[in-house]
mmCIF file of C-alpha atoms in Angstrom:
data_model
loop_
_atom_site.group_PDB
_atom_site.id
_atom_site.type_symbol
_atom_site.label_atom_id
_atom_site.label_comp_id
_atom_site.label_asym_id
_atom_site.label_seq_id
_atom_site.Cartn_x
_atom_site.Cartn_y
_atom_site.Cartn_z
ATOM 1 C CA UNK Q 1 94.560 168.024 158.752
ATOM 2 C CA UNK Q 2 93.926 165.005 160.652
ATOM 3 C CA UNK Q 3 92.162 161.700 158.442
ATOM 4 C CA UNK Q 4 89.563 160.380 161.265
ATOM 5 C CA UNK Q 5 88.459 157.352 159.816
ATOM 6 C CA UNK Q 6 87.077 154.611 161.314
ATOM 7 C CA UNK Q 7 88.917 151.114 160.126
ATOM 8 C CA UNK Q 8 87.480 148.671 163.103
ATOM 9 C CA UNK Q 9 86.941 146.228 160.587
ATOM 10 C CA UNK Q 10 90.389 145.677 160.861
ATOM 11 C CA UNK Q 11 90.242 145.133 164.909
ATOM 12 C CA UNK Q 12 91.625 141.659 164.662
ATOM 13 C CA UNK Q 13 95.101 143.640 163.480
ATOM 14 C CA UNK Q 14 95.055 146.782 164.827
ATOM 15 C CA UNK Q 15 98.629 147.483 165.268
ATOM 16 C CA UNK Q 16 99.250 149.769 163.683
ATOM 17 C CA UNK Q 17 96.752 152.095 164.366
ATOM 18 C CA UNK Q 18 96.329 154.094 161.289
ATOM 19 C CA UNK Q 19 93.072 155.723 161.945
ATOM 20 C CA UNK Q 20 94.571 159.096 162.644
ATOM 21 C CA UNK Q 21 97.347 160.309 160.921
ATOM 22 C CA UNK Q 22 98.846 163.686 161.279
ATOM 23 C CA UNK Q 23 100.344 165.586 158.348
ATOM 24 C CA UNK Q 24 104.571 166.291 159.683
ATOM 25 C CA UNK Q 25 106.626 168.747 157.154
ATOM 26 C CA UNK Q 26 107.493 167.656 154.264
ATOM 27 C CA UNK Q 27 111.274 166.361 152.883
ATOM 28 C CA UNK Q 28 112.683 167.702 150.126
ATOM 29 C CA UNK Q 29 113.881 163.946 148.996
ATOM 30 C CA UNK Q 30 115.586 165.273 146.050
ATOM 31 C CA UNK Q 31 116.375 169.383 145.490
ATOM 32 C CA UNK Q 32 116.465 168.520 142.093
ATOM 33 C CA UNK Q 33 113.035 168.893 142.287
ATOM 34 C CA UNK Q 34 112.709 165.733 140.104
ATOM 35 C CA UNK Q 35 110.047 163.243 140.713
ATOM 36 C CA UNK Q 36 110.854 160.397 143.236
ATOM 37 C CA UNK Q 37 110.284 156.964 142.038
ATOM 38 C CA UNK Q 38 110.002 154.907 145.097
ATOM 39 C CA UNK Q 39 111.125 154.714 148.471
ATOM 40 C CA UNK Q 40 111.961 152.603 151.597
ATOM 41 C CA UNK Q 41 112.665 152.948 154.952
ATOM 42 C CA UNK Q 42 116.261 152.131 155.827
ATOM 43 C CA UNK Q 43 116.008 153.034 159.573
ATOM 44 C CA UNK Q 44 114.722 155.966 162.548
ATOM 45 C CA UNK Q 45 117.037 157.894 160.544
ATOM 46 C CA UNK Q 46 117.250 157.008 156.857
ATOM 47 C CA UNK Q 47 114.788 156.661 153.728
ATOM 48 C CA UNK Q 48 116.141 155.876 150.273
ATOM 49 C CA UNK Q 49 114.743 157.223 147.133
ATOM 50 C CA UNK Q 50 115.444 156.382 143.545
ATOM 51 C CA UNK Q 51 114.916 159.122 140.883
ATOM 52 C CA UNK Q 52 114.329 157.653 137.788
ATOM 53 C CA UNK Q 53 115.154 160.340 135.097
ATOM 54 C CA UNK Q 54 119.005 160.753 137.049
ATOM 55 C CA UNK Q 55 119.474 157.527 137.175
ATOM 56 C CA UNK Q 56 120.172 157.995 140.931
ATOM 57 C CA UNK Q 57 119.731 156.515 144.396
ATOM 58 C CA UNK Q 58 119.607 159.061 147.322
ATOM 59 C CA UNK Q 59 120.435 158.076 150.772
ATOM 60 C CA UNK Q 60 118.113 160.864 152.927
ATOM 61 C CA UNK Q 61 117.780 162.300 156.208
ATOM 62 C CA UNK Q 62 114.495 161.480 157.096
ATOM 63 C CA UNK Q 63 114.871 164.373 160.251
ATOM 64 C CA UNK Q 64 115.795 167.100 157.747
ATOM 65 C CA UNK Q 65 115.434 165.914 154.430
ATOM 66 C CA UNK Q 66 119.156 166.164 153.846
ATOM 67 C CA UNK Q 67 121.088 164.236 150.936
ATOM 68 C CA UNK Q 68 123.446 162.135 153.066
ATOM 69 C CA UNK Q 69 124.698 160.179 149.701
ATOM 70 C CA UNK Q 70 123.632 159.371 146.591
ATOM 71 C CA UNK Q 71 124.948 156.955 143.707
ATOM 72 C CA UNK Q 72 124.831 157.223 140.148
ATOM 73 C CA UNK Q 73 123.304 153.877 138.410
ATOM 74 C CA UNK Q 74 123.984 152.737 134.694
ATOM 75 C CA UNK Q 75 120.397 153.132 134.080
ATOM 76 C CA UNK Q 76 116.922 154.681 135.058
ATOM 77 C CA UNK Q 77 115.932 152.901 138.583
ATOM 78 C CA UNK Q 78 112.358 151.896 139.373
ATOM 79 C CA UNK Q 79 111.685 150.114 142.235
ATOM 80 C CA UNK Q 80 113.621 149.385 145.356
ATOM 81 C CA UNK Q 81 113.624 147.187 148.773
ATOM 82 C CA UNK Q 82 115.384 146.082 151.423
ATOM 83 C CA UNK Q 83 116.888 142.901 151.102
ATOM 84 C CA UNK Q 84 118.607 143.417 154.857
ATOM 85 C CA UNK Q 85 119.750 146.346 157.291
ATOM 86 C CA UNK Q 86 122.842 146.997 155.205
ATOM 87 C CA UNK Q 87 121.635 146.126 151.367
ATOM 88 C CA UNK Q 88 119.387 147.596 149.103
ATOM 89 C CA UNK Q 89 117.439 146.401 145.618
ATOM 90 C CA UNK Q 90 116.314 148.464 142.523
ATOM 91 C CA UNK Q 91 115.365 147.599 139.418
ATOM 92 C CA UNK Q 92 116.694 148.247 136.263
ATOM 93 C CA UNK Q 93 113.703 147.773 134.264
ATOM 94 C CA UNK Q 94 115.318 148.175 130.010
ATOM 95 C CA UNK Q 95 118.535 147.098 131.277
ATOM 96 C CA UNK Q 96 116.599 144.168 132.637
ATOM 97 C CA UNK Q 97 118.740 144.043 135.992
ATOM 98 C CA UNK Q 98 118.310 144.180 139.354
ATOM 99 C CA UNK Q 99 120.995 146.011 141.413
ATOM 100 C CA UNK Q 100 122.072 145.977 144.945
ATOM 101 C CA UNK Q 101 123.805 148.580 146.646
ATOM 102 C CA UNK Q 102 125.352 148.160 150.136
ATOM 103 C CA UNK Q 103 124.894 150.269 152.433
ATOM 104 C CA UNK Q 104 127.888 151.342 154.980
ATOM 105 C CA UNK Q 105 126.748 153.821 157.797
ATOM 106 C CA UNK Q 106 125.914 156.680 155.344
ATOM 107 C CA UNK Q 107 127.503 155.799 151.621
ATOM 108 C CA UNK Q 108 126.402 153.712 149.076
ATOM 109 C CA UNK Q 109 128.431 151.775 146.858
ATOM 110 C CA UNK Q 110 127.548 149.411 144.234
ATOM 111 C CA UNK Q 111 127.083 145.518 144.805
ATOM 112 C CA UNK Q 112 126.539 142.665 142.201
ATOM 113 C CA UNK Q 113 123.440 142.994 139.650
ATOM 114 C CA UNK Q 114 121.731 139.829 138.392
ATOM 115 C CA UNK Q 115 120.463 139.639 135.088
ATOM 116 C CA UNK Q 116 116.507 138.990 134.591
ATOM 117 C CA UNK Q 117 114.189 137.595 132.073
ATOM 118 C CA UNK Q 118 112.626 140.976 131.133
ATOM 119 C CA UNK Q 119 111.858 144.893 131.896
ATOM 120 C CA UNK Q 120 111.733 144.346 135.296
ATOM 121 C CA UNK Q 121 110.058 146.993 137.174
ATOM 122 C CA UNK Q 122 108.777 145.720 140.763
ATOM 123 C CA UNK Q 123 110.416 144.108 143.318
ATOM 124 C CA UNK Q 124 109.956 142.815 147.193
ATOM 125 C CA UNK Q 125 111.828 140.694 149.119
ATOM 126 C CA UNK Q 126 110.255 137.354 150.114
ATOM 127 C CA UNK Q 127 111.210 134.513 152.408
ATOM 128 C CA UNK Q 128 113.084 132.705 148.903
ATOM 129 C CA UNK Q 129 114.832 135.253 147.219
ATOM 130 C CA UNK Q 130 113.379 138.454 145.493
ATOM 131 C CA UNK Q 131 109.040 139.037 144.152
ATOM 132 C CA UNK Q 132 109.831 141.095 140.465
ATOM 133 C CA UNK Q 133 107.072 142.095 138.343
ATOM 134 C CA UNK Q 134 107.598 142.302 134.614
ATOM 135 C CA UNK Q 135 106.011 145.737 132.924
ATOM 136 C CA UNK Q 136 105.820 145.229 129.028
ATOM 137 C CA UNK Q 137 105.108 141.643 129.274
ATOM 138 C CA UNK Q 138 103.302 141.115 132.420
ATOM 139 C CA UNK Q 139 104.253 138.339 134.856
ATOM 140 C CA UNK Q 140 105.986 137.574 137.878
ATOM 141 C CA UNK Q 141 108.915 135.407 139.085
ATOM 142 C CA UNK Q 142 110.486 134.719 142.420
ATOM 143 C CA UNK Q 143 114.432 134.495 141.849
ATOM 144 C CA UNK Q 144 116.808 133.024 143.896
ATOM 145 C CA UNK Q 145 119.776 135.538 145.059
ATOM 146 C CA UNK Q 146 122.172 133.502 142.488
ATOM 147 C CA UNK Q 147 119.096 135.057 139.548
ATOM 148 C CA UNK Q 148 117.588 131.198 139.261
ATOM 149 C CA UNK Q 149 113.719 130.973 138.206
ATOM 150 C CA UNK Q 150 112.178 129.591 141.529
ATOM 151 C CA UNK Q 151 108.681 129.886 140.762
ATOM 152 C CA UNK Q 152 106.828 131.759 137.915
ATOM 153 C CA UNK Q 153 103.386 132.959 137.773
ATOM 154 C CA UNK Q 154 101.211 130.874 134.959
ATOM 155 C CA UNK Q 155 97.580 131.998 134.248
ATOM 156 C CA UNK Q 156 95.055 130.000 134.676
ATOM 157 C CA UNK Q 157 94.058 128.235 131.079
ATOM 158 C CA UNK Q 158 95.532 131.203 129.442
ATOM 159 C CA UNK Q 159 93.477 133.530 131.140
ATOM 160 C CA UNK Q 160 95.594 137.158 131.289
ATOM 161 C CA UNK Q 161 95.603 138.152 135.100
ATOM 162 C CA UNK Q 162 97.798 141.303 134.571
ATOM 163 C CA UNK Q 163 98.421 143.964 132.341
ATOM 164 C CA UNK Q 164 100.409 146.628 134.107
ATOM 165 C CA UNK Q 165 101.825 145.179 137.406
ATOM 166 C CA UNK Q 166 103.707 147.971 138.354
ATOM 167 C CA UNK Q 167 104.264 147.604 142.625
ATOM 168 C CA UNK Q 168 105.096 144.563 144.762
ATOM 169 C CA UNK Q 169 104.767 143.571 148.397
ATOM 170 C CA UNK Q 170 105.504 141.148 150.628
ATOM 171 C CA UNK Q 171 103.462 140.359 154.034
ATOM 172 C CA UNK Q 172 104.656 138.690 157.695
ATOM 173 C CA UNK Q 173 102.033 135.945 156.305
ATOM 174 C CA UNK Q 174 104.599 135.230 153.076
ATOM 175 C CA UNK Q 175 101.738 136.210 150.722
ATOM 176 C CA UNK Q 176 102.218 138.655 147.843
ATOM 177 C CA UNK Q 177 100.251 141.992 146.947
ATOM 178 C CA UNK Q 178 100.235 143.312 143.212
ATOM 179 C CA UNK Q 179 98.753 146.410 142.200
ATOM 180 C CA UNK Q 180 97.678 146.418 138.482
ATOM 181 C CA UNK Q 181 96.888 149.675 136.847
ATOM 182 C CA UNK Q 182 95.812 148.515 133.908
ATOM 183 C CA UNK Q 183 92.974 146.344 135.690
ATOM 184 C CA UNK Q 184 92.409 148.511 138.394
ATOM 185 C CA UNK Q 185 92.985 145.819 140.763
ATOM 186 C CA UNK Q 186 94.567 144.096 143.376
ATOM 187 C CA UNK Q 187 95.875 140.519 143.555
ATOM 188 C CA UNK Q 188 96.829 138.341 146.551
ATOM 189 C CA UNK Q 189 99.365 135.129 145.725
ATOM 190 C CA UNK Q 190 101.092 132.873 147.872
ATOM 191 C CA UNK Q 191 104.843 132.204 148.054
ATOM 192 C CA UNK Q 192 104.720 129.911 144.837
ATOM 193 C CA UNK Q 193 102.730 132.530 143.102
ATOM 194 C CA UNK Q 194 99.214 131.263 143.025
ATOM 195 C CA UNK Q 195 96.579 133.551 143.244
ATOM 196 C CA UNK Q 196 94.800 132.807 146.269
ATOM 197 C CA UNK Q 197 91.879 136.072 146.140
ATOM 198 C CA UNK Q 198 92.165 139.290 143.608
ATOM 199 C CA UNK Q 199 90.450 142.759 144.993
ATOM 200 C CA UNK Q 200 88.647 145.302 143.213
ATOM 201 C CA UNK Q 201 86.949 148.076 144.158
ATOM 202 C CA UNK Q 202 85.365 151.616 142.857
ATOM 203 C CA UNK Q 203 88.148 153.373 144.599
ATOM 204 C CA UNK Q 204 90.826 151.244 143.156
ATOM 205 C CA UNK Q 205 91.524 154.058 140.415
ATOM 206 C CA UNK Q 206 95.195 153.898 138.717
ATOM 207 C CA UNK Q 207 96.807 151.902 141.969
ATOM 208 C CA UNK Q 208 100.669 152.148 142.290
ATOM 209 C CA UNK Q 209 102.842 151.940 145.568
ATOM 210 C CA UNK Q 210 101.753 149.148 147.579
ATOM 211 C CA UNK Q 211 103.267 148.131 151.020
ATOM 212 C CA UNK Q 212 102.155 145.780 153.863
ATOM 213 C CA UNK Q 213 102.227 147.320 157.196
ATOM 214 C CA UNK Q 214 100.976 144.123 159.131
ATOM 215 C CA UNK Q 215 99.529 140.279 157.969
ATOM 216 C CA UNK Q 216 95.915 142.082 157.416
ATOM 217 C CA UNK Q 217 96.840 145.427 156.838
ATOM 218 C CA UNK Q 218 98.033 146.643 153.017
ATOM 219 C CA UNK Q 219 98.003 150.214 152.375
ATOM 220 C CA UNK Q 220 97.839 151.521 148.330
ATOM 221 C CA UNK Q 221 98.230 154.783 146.486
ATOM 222 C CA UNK Q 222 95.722 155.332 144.071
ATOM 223 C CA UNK Q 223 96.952 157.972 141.626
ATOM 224 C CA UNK Q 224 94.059 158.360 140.027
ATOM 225 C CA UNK Q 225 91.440 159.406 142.706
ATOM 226 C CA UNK Q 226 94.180 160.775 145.266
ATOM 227 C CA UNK Q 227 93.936 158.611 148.048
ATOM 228 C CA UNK Q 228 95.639 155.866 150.332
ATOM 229 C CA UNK Q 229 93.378 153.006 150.902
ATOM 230 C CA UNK Q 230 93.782 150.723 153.741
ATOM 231 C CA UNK Q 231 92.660 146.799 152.334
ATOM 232 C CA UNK Q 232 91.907 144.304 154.646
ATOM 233 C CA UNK Q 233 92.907 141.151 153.207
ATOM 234 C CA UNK Q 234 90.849 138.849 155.515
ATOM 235 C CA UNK Q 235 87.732 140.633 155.085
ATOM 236 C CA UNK Q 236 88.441 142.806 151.415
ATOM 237 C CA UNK Q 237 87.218 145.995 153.057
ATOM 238 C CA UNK Q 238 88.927 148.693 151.709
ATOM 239 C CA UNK Q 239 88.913 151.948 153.214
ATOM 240 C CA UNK Q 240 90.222 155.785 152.465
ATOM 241 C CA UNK Q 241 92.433 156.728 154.842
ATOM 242 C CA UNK Q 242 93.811 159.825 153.421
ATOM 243 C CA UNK Q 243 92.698 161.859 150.480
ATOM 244 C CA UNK Q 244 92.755 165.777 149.289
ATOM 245 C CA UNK Q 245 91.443 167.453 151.705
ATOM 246 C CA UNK Q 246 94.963 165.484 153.834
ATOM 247 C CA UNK Q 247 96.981 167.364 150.776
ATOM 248 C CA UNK Q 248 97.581 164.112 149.019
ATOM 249 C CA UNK Q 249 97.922 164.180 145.119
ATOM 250 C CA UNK Q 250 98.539 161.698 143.008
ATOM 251 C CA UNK Q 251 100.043 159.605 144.978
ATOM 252 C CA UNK Q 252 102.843 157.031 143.333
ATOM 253 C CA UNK Q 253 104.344 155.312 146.011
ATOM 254 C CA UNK Q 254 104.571 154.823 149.443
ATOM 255 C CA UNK Q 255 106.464 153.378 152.345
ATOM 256 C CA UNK Q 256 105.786 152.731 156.491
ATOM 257 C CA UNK Q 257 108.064 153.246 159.335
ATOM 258 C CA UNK Q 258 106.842 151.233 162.651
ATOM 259 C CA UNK Q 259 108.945 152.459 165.128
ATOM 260 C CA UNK Q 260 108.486 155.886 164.253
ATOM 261 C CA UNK Q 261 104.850 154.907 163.132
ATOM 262 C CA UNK Q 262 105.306 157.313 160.431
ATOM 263 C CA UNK Q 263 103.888 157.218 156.929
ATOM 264 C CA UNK Q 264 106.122 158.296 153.441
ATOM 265 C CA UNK Q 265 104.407 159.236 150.487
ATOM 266 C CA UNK Q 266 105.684 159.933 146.958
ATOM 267 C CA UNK Q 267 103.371 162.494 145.411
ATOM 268 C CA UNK Q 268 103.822 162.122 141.280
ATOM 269 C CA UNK Q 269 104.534 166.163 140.625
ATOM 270 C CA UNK Q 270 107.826 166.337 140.113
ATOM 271 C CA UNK Q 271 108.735 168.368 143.253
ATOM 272 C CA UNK Q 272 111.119 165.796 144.575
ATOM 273 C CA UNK Q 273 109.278 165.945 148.081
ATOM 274 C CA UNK Q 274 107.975 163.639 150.140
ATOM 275 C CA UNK Q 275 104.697 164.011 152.543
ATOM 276 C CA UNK Q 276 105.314 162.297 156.005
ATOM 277 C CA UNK Q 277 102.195 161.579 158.103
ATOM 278 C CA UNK Q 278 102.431 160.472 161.572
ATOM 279 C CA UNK Q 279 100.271 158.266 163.856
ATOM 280 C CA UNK Q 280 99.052 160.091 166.684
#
């Protein structure tokens, strides 16, 4: 079903257009039919998902949904990015790592891990090093690729900003995005993690995956109404894009492939699929 909504609120960004979106067949991420955890767009060709309760990274098809390779982790994996064209990062939240794998045409092997200061569960690469969120004690850091501390989010006189910053992302504009599902929010910080505006809205219900598609464009699941929102970070409109009646269902995470202007959603329902859209 196509999502006609009208986002011209947006007009000073509107590449890319993601006022229609057509629903593509699915991809069976993982025939385990265990739920994915996250994903990201490697190439035209290539998505990688981590499945947290194998303790696995799968390198997959994105034309058929095939496993191409996969790799067996020393723990559960949350979160992963791109750090370049031929390396990945996931999180090890308990082991409090982060791991990169390297990617070589179509296997994975294992890189160097860094140590981190906590359960680290997000993660997004900015223009210093790595954006990691912290789950059980909520916080942020941006770390160096050698693991050092560059900056660290401090509330303001004590004030608690976060409680469950699960998802991370980065924009062309070197700001940061948090969705928090225990506040039902989202927060914008700069590159030395200051919080420069913080978003909330009646449709921000249980947010998790978070990406940005453009420097005013930030699309968010919301697991708890079913819907992607688009947010407007100039103006703080946020808008459905897709919802139910597009088949979505508690959506966890998300991630958005420009040159095929296609859409990859992580539905939390333990079918190991994921629901393409495409712009038309």
């Amino acid at each position: 079903m196509n999502s006609l909504i009208n986002i011209s609120l947006c007009d000073m960004f509107m590449f890319p257009d993601l006022s229609q979106l057509q629903r593509q067949q699915d991809l069976e991420g993982n025939p385990g039919g265990m739920s994915i955890w996250d994903i990201s767009v490697i190439s035209d060709t290539r998505v990688l998902v981590t499945v947290l309760s194998e303790r696995k990274v799968r390198l997959v098809d994105s034309q058929t949904g095939g496993t191409v390779d996969l790799i067996t982790l020393e723990h559960k994996p949350y979160t992963v990015c791109m750090w370049d064209n031929n390396t990945a990062v996931v999180t090890l939240g308990l082991k409090k790592k982060v791991q990169f794998i390297e990617i070589h045409g179509d296997s994975l092997t294992l890189g160097r891990s860094l140590n981190v200061n906590g359960d680290v569960w997000g993660i997004a690469r900015s223009e210093e090093g790595l954006v990691v969120s912290y789950q059980f004690s909520p916080r942020l850091e941006v770390l160096a690729m050698n693991g050092t501390v560059l900056h660290r989010f401090t509330p303001v006189a004590g004030r608690a900003v976060f409680r469950r910053p699960f998802f991370i992302a980065t924009s062309a504009d070197n700001m940061v995005y948090v969705s928090d599902w225990g506040t039902s929010t989202i927060t914008q910080l700069d590159s030395n993690l200051r919080v420069t505006k913080t978003f909330s809205d009646p449709m921000l219900q249980a947010p998790y995956g978070i990406i940005s598609v453009s420097a005013d464009q930030v699309l968010v699941c919301t697991w708890g109404n079913h819907r992607i929102l688009l947010l407007c970070p100039s103006t703080g409109v946020i808008t459905s894009i897709l919802g139910q009646q597009d088949g979505i269902n508690e959506p966890y995470a998300l991630t958005f492939s420009p040159s095929q202007g296609k859409l990859y959603i992580v539905p939390y329902d333990g079918s190991g699929r994921v629901q393409v859209f495409q712009q038309q």
